[in-house]
mmCIF file of C-alpha atoms in Angstrom:
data_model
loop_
_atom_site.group_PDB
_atom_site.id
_atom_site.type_symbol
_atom_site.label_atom_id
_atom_site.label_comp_id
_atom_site.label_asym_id
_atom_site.label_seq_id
_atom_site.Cartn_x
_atom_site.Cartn_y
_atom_site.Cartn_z
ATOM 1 C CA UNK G 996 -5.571 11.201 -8.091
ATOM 2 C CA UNK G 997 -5.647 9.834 -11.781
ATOM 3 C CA UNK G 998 -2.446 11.639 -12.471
ATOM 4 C CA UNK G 999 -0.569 10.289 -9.929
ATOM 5 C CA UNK G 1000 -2.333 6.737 -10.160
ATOM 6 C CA UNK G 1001 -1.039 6.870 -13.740
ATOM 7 C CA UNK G 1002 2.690 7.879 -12.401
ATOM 8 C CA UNK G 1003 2.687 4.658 -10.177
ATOM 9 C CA UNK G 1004 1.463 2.380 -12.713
ATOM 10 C CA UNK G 1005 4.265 3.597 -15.022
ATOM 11 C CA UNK G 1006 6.723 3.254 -12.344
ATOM 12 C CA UNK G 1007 5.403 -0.049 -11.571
ATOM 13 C CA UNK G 1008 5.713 -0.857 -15.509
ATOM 14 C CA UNK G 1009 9.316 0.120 -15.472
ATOM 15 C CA UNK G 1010 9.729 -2.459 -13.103
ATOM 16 C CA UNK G 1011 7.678 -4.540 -14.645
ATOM 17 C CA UNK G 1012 9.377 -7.997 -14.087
ATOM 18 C CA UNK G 1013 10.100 -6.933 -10.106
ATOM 19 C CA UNK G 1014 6.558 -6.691 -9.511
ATOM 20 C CA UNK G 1015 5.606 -9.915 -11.109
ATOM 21 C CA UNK G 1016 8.142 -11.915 -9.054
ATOM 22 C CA UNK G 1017 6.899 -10.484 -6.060
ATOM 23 C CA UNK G 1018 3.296 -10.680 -6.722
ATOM 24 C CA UNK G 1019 3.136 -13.389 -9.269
ATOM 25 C CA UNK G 1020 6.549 -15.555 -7.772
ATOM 26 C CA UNK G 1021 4.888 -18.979 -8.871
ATOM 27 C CA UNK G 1022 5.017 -17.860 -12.419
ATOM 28 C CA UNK G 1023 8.093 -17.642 -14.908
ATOM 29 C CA UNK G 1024 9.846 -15.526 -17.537
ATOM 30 C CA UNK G 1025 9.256 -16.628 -20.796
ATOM 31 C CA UNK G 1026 10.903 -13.428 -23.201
ATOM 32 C CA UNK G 1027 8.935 -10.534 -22.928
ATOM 33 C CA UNK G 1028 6.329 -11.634 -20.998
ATOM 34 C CA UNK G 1029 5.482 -13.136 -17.494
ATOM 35 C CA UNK G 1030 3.505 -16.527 -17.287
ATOM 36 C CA UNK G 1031 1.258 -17.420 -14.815
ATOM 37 C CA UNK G 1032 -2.163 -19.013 -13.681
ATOM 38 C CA UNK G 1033 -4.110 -16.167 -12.150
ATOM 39 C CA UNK G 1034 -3.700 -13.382 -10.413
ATOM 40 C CA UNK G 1035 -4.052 -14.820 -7.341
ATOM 41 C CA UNK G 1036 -0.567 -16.179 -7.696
ATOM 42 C CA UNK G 1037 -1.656 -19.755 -8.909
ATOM 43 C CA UNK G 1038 0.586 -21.907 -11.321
ATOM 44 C CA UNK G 1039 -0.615 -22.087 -14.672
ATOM 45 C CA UNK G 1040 -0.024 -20.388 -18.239
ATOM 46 C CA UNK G 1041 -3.527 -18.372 -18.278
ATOM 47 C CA UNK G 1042 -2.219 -14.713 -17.515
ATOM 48 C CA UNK G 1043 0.226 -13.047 -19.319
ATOM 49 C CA UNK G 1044 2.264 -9.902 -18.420
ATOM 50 C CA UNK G 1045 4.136 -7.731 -21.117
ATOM 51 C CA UNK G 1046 7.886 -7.219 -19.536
ATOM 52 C CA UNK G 1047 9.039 -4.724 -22.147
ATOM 53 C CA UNK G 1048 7.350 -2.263 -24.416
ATOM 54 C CA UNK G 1049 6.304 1.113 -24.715
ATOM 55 C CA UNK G 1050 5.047 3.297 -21.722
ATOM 56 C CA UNK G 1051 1.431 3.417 -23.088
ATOM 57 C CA UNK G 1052 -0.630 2.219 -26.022
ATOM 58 C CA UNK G 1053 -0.921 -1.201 -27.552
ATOM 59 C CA UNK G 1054 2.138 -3.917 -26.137
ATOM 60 C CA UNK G 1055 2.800 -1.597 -22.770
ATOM 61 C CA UNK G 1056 5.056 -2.539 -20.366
ATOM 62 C CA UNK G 1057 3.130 -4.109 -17.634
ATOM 63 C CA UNK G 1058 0.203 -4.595 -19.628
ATOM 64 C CA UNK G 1059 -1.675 -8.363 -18.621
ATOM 65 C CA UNK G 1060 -4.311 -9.841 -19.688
ATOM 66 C CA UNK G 1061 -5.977 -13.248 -18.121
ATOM 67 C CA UNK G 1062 -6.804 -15.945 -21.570
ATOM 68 C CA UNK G 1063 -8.790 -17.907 -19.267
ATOM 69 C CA UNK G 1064 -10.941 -15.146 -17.628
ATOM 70 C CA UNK G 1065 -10.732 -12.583 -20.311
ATOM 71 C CA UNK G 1066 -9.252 -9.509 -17.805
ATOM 72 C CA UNK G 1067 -6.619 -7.334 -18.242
ATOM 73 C CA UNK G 1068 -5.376 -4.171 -17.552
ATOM 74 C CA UNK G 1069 -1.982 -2.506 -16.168
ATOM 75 C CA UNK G 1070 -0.011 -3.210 -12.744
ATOM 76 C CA UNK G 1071 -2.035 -1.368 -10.498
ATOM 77 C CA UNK G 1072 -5.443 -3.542 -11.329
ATOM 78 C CA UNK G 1073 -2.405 -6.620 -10.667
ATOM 79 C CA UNK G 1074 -2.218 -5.569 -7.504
ATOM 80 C CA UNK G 1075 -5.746 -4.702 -6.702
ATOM 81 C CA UNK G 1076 -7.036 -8.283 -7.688
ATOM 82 C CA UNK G 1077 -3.769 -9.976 -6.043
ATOM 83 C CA UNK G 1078 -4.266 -8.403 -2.505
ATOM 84 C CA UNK G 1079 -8.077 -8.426 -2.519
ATOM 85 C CA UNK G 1080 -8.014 -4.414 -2.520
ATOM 86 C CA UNK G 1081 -11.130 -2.766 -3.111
ATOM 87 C CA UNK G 1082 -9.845 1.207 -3.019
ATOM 88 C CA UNK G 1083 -7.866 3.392 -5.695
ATOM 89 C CA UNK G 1084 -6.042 4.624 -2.662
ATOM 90 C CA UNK G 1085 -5.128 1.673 -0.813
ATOM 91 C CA UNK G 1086 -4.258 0.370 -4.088
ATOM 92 C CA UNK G 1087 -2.076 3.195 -4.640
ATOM 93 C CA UNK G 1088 -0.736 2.649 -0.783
ATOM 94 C CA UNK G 1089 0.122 -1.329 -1.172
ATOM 95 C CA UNK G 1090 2.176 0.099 -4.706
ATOM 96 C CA UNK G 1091 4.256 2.686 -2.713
ATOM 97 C CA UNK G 1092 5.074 0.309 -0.168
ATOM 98 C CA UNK G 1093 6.093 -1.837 -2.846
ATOM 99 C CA UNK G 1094 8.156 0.992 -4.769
ATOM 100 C CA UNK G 1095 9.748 2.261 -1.590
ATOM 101 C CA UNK G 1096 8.133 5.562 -2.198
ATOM 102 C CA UNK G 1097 6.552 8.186 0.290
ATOM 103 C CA UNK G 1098 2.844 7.166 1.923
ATOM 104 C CA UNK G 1099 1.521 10.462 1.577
ATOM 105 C CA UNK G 1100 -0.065 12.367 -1.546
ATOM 106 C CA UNK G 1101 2.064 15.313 -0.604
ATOM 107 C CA UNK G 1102 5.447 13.863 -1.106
ATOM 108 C CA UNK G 1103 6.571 13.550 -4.927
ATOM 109 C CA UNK G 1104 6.464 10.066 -6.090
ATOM 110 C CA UNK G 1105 10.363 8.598 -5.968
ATOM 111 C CA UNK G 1106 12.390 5.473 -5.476
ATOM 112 C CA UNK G 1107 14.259 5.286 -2.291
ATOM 113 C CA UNK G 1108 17.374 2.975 -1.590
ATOM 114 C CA UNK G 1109 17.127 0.920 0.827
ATOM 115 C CA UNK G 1110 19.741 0.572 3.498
ATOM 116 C CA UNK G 1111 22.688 -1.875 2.805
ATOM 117 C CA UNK G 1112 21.959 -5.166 4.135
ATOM 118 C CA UNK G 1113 18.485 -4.508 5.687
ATOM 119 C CA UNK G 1114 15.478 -6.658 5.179
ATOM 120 C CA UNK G 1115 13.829 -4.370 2.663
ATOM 121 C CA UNK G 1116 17.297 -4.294 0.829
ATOM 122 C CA UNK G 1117 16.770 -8.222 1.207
ATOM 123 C CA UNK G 1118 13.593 -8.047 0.040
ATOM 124 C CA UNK G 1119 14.332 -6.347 -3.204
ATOM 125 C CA UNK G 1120 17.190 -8.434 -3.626
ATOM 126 C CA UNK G 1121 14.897 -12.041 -3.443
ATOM 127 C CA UNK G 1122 12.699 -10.192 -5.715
ATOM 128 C CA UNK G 1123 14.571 -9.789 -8.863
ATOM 129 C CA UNK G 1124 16.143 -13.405 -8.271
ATOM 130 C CA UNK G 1125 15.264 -15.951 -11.021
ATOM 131 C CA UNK G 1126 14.566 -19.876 -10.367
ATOM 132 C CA UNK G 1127 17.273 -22.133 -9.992
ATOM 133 C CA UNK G 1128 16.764 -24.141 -12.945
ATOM 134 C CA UNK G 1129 19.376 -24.406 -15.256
ATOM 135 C CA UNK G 1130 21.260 -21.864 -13.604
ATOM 136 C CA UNK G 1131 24.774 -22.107 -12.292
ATOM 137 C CA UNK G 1132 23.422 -21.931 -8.952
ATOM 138 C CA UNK G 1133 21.589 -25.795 -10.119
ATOM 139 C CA UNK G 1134 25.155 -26.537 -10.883
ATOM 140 C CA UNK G 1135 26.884 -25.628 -7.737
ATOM 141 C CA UNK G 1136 24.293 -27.607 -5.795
ATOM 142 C CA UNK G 1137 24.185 -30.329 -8.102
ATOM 143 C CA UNK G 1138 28.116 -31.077 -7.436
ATOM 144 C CA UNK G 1139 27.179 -31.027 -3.798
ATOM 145 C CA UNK G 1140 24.852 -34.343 -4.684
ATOM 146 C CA UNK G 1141 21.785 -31.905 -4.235
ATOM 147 C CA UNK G 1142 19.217 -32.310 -7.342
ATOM 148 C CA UNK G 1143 16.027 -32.430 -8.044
ATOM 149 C CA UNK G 1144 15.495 -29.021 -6.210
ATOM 150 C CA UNK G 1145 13.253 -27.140 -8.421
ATOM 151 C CA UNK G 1146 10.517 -27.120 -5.961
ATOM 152 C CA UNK G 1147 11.890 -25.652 -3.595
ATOM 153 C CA UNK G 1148 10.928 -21.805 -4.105
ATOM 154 C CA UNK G 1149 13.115 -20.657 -1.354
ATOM 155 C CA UNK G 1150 15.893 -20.648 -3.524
ATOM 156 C CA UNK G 1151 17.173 -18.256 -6.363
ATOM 157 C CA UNK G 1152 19.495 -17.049 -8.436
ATOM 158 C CA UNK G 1153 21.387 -13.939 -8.960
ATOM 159 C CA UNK G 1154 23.472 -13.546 -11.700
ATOM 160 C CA UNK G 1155 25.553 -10.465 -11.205
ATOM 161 C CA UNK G 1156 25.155 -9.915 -7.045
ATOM 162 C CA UNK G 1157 27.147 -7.453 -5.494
ATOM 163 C CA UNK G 1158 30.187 -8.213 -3.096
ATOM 164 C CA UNK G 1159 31.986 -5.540 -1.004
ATOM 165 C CA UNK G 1160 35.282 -6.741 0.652
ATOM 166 C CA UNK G 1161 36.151 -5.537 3.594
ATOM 167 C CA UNK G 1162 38.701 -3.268 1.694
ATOM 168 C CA UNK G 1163 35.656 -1.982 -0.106
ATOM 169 C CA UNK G 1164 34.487 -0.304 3.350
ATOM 170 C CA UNK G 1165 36.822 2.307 1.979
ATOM 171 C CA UNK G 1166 34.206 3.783 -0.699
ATOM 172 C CA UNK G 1167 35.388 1.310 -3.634
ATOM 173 C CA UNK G 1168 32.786 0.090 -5.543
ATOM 174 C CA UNK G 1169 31.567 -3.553 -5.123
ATOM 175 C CA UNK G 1170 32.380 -6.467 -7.491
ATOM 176 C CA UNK G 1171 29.634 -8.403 -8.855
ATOM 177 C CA UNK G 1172 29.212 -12.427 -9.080
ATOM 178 C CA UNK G 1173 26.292 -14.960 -9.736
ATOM 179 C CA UNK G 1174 24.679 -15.856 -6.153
ATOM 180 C CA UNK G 1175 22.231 -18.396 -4.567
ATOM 181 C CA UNK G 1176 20.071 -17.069 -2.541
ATOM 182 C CA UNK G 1177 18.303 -18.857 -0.022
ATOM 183 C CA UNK G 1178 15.345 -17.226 1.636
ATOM 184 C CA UNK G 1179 14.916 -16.469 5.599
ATOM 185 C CA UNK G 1180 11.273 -15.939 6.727
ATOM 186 C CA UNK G 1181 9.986 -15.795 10.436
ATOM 187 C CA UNK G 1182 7.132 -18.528 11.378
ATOM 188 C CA UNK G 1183 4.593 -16.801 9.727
ATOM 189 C CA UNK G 1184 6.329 -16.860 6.366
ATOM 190 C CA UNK G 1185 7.372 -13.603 6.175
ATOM 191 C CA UNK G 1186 10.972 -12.750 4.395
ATOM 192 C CA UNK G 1187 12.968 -11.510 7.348
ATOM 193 C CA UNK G 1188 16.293 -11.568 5.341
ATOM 194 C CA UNK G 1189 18.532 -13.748 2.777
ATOM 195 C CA UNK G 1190 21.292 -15.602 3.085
ATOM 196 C CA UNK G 1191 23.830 -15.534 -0.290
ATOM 197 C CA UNK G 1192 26.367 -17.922 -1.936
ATOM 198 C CA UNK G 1193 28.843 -16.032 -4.186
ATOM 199 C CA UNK G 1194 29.550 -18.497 -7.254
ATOM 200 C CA UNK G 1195 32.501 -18.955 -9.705
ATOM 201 C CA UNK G 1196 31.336 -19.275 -13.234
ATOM 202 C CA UNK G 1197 34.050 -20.797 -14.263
ATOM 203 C CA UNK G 1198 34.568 -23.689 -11.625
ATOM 204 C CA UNK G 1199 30.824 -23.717 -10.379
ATOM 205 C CA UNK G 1200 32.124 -23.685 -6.860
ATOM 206 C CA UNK G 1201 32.577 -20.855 -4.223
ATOM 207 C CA UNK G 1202 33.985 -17.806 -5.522
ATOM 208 C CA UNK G 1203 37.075 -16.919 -4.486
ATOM 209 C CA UNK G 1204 36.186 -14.661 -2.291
ATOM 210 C CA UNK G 1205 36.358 -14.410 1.801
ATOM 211 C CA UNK G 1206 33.992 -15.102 2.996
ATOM 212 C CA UNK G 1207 31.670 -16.323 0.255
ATOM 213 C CA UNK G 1208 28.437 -17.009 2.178
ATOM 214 C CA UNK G 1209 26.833 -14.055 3.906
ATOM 215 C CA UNK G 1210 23.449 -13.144 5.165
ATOM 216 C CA UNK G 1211 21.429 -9.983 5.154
ATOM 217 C CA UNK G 1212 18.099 -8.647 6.745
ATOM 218 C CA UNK G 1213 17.064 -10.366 10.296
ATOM 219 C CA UNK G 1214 18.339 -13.805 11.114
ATOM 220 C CA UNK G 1215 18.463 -13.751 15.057
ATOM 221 C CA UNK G 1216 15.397 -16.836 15.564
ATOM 222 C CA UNK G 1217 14.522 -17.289 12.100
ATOM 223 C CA UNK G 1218 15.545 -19.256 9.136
ATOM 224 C CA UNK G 1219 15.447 -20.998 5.646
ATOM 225 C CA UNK G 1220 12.593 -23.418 6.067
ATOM 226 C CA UNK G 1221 11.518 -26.581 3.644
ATOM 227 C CA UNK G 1222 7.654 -27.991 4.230
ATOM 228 C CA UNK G 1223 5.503 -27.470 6.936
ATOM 229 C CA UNK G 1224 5.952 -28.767 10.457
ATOM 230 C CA UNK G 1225 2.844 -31.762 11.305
ATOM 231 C CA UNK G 1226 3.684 -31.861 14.643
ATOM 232 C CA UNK G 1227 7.405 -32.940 14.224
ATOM 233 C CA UNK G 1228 10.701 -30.670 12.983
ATOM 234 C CA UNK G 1229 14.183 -31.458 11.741
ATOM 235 C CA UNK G 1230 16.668 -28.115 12.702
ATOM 236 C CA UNK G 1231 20.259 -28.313 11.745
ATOM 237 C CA UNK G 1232 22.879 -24.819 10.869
ATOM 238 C CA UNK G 1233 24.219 -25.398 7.583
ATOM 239 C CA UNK G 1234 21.781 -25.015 4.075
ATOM 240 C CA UNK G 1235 23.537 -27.676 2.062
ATOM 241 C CA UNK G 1236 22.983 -29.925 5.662
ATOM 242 C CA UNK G 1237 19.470 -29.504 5.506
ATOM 243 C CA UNK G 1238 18.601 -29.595 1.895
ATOM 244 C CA UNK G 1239 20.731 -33.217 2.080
ATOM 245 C CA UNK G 1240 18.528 -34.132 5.255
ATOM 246 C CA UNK G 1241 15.320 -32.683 3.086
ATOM 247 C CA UNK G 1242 16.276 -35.101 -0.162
ATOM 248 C CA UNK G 1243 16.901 -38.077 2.058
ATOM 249 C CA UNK G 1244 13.343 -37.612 4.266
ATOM 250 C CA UNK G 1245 11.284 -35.305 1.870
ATOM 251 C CA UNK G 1246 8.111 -35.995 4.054
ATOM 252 C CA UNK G 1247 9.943 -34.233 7.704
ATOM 253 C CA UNK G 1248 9.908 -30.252 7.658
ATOM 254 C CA UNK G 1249 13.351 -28.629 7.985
ATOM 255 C CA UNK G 1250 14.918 -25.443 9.181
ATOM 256 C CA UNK G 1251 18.563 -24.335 8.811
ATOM 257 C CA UNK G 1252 19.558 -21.465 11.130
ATOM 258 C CA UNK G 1253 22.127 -20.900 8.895
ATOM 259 C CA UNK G 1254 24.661 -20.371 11.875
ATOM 260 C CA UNK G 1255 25.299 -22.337 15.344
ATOM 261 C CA UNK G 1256 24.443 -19.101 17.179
ATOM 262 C CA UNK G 1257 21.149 -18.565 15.115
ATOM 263 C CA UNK G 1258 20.249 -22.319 15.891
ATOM 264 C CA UNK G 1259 20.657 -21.325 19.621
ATOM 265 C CA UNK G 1260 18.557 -18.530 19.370
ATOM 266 C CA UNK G 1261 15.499 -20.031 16.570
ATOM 267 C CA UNK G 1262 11.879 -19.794 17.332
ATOM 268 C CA UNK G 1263 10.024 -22.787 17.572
ATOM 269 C CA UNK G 1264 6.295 -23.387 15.817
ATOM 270 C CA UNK G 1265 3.592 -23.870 18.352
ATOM 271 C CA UNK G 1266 2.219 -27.620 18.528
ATOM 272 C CA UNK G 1267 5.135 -29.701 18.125
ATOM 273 C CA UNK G 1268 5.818 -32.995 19.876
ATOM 274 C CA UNK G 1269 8.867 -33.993 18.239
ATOM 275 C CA UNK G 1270 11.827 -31.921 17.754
ATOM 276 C CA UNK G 1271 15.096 -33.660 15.556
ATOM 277 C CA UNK G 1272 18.180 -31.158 15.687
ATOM 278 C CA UNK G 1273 21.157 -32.253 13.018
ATOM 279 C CA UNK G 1274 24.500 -32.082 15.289
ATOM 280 C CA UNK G 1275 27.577 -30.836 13.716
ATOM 281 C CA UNK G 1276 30.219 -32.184 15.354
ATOM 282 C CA UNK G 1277 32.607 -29.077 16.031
ATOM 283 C CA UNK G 1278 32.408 -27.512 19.729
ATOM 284 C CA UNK G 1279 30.052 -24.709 18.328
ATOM 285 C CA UNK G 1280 27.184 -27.185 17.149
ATOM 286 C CA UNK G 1281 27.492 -29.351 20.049
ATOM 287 C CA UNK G 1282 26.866 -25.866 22.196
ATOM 288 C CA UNK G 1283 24.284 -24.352 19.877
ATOM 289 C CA UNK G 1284 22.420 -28.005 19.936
ATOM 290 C CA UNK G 1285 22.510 -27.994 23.863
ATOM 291 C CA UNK G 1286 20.832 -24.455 23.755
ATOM 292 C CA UNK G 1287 18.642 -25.381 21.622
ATOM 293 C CA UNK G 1288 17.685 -28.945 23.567
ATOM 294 C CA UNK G 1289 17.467 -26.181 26.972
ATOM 295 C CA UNK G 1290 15.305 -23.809 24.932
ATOM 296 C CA UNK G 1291 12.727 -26.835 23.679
ATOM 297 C CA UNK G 1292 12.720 -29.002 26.556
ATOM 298 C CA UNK G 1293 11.008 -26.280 29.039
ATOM 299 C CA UNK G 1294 8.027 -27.022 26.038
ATOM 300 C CA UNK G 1295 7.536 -30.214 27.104
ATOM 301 C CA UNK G 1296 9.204 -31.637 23.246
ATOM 302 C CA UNK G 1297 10.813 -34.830 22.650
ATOM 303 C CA UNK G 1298 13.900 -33.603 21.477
ATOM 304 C CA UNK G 1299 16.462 -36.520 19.451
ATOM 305 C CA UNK G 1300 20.002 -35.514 18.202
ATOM 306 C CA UNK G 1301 20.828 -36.733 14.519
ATOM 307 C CA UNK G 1302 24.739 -37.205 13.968
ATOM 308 C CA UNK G 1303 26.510 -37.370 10.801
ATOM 309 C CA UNK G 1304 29.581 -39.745 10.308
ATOM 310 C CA UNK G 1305 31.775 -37.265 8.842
ATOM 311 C CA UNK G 1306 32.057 -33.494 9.071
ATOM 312 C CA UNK G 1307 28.235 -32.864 8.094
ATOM 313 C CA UNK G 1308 25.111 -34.559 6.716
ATOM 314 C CA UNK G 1309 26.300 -33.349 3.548
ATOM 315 C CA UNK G 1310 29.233 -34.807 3.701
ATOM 316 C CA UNK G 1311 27.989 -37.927 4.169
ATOM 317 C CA UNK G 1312 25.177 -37.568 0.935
ATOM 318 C CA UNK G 1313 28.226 -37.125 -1.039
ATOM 319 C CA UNK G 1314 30.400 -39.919 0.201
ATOM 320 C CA UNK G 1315 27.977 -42.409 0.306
ATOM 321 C CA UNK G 1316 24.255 -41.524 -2.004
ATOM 322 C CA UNK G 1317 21.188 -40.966 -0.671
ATOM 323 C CA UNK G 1318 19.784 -44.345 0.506
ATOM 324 C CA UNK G 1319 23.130 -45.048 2.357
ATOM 325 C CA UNK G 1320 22.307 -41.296 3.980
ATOM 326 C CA UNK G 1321 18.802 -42.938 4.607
ATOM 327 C CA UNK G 1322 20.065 -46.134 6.102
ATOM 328 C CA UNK G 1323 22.403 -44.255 8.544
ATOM 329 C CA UNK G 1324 19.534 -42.121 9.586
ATOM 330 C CA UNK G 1325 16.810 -45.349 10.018
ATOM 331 C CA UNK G 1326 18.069 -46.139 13.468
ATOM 332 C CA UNK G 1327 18.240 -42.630 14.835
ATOM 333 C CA UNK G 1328 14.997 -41.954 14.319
ATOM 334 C CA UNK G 1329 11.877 -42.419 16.265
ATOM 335 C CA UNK G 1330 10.638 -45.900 15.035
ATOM 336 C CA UNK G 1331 6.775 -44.538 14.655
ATOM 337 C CA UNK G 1332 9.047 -41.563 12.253
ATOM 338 C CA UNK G 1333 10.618 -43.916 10.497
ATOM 339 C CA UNK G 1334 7.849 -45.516 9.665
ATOM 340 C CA UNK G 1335 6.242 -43.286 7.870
ATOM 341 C CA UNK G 1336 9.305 -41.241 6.625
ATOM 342 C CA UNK G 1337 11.232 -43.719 5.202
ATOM 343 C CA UNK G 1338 9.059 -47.037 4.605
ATOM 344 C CA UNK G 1339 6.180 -45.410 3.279
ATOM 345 C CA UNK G 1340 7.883 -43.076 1.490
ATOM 346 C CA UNK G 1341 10.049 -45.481 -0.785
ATOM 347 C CA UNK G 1342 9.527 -48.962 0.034
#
C-alpha cells in the first residue's frame, strides 16, 4: 500500500497544477507555486503548493504547506483534508478517479485518455483552464462591451485548445488556438460539459475557423449558469446574451442553454415562481421559447418573455451601454422585480 500510495502522489505531483485547479479552483498561479486560503478551497494567500521541483526531497513538486495553520504535506494529504476523507484507501480511490486510473489494487497504476468530447474529456479540459484575467479571452469579451467579469468562475481560458476540422476526421492532427471556455453544470452544480470559443490572437475576435463555438460533454437540459435562483430565473440561448443580461441585472440568476434546442429541453430548479426567458427573435428562439413557456407553465410559473431591439441582448449592450440596456428592460419586467433589481441595485 505505501508503495503504490507513493506512485499516486508522484503522479499527482506531476500534475501538480491540474490537481490544484480542480481541488483548490478559488486559488491562483503565482510562478511556481499555487495560492490559496485553505484546503478547504477558501480564498486567501495562507496555503501554498510547489508547482515544479524535484520528485522528492526539499522543494517537491506538489509539496504544500498551510502559513496560517502550520500543515503540510504532499497531494494525497490535499486531497484527504479537501474531501473530508478519513482512509489511505479511499484517499487513494478519490486520486484514481481523479487521474483516470484503474479502481482496483490489481491493475497497474496508468493514465487513461479520455474519449474525445465526453464529459470527463470536458472535465480535464476546464481543469487546466486559467482565469480570464488579463487573458485574450478578457479581451474578446471586453470588445463585446462585457467587463468586469472576473467573478464569474465559470469562465476560463485556454491558450493553445485543440480544433479538428471536419477535414481532420481524416486522421490529421488538430490545430491549436486560445479558447474561452464557459462551464456547463446540471442543477446540482456538477460539470456536465463545456462549451468553447476559438480566439484569434491577432484580432481578438473569432478565429477563423467554422464553426468557432462548440460544446463538449452533456448539454441536453443543462447549462452555463450565473448566481443562484431566489425564487425567480432569467433563461436565454446565447453566452454573450446572458452575461449582457447578467451585467445589466447582476442581482437575477441566469442560465444560457447555449442553443435554442437546449433551451427547449433545460431543467428547471425546484421552487421558482417567476420564470424570465430572453427571446431571440429568429424562428428557432421564438420555437425554443414556446417549448420552454409549455414545459414551465404545467409548474404552475409565471413565465414573462424579455425582447431585445436588435438581433440579441448583446447587441443591444453594445449599441446603446448598459443603463440604456437597463432602461429598455425596466418596463418588461415584473414591477415588484424591478424594484429590487434595478432601483435598489443602482439608484
Amino acid at each position: 500500500m505505501h508503495s503504490l500510495a507513493a506512485d499516486i502522489a508522484r503522479r499527482l505531483a506531476e500534475e501538480a497544477e491540474t490537481v490544484c485547479r480542480h481541488y483548490l479552483s478559488n486559488g491562483r498561479k503565482q510562478g511556481r507555486y499555487w495560492i490559496v486560503g485553505d484546503v478547504q478551497n477558501t480564498p486567501g494567500r495562507s496555503l501554498y503548493v510547489r508547482l515544479s521541483g524535484p520528485t522528492s526531497g526539499p522543494g517537491a513538486a506538489g509539496k504544500w504547506t498551510d502559513s496560517a495553520t502550520g500543515q503540510h504535506g504532499d497531494l494525497l494529504d490535499l486531497i484527504a483534508l479537501n474531501k473530508g476523507i478519513t482512509t489511505l484507501r479511499d484517499t487513494l480511490d478519490e486520486a484514481r478517479r481523479f487521474l483516470s486510473l484503474p479502481q482496483t489494487d490489481r491493475h497497474r497504476a496508468a493514465n487513461l485518455p479520455a474519449s474525445r468530447g465526453s464529459p470527463e474529456a470536458a472535465r480535464r479540459l476546464w481543469a487546466i483552464g486559467e482565469p480570464i484575467s488579463g487573458t485574450l479571452a478578457e479581451r474578446y469579451l471586453a470588445k463585446r462591451g462585457l467587463t468586469g467579469l472576473g467573478h464569474l468562475d465559470s469562465l476560463r481560458f485556454h491558450p493553445r485548445c485543440y480544433y479538428w476540422r471536419e477535414e481532420h476526421r481524416s486522421g490529421n492532427p488538430p490545430e491549436t488556438w486560445p479558447a474561452l471556455l464557459a462551464k456547463v453544470t446540471d442543477l446540482d452544480g456538477r460539470l456536465t460539459g463545456l462549451h468553447r470559443t476559438w480566439l484569434d490572437p491577432a484580432t481578438a475576435d473569432k478565429a477563423p475557423v467554422s464553426p468557432p463555438r462548440k460544446a463538449m460533454g452533456n448539454l441536453l437540459g443543462h447549462g452555463f449558469r450565473i448566481g443562484e435562483p431566489n425564487g425567480v430565473l432569467l433563461v436565454g440561448e446565447g453566452l454573450e446574451t446572458m452575461i449582457s443580461l447578467h451585467l445589466a441585472l447582476p442581482r437575477m440568476a441566469c442560465v444560457a442553454a447555449l442553443s435554442a434546442n437546449h433551451l427547449a429541453a433545460l431543467k428547471l430548479p425546484m421552487g421558482l415562481h417567476r420564470l424570465y426567458i430572453a427571446v431571440d427573435p429568429d424562428p428557432a428562439g421564438v420555437t425554443a421559447a414556446e417549448q420552454m413557456e409549455r414545459h414551465a407553465g404545467c409548474s404552475q410559473i409565471d413565465i414573462i418573455r424579455l425582447s431585445p431591439r436588435l438581433g440579441d441582448f448583446n447587441d443591444d449592450l453594445r449599441a446603446t451601454g448598459l443603463d440604456e440596456l437597463r432602461a429598455q428592460l425596466r418596463p418588461q419586467l415584473a414591477p415588484e422585480d424591478a424594484a429590487v433589481l434595478l432601483d435598489l441595485a443602482f439608484d
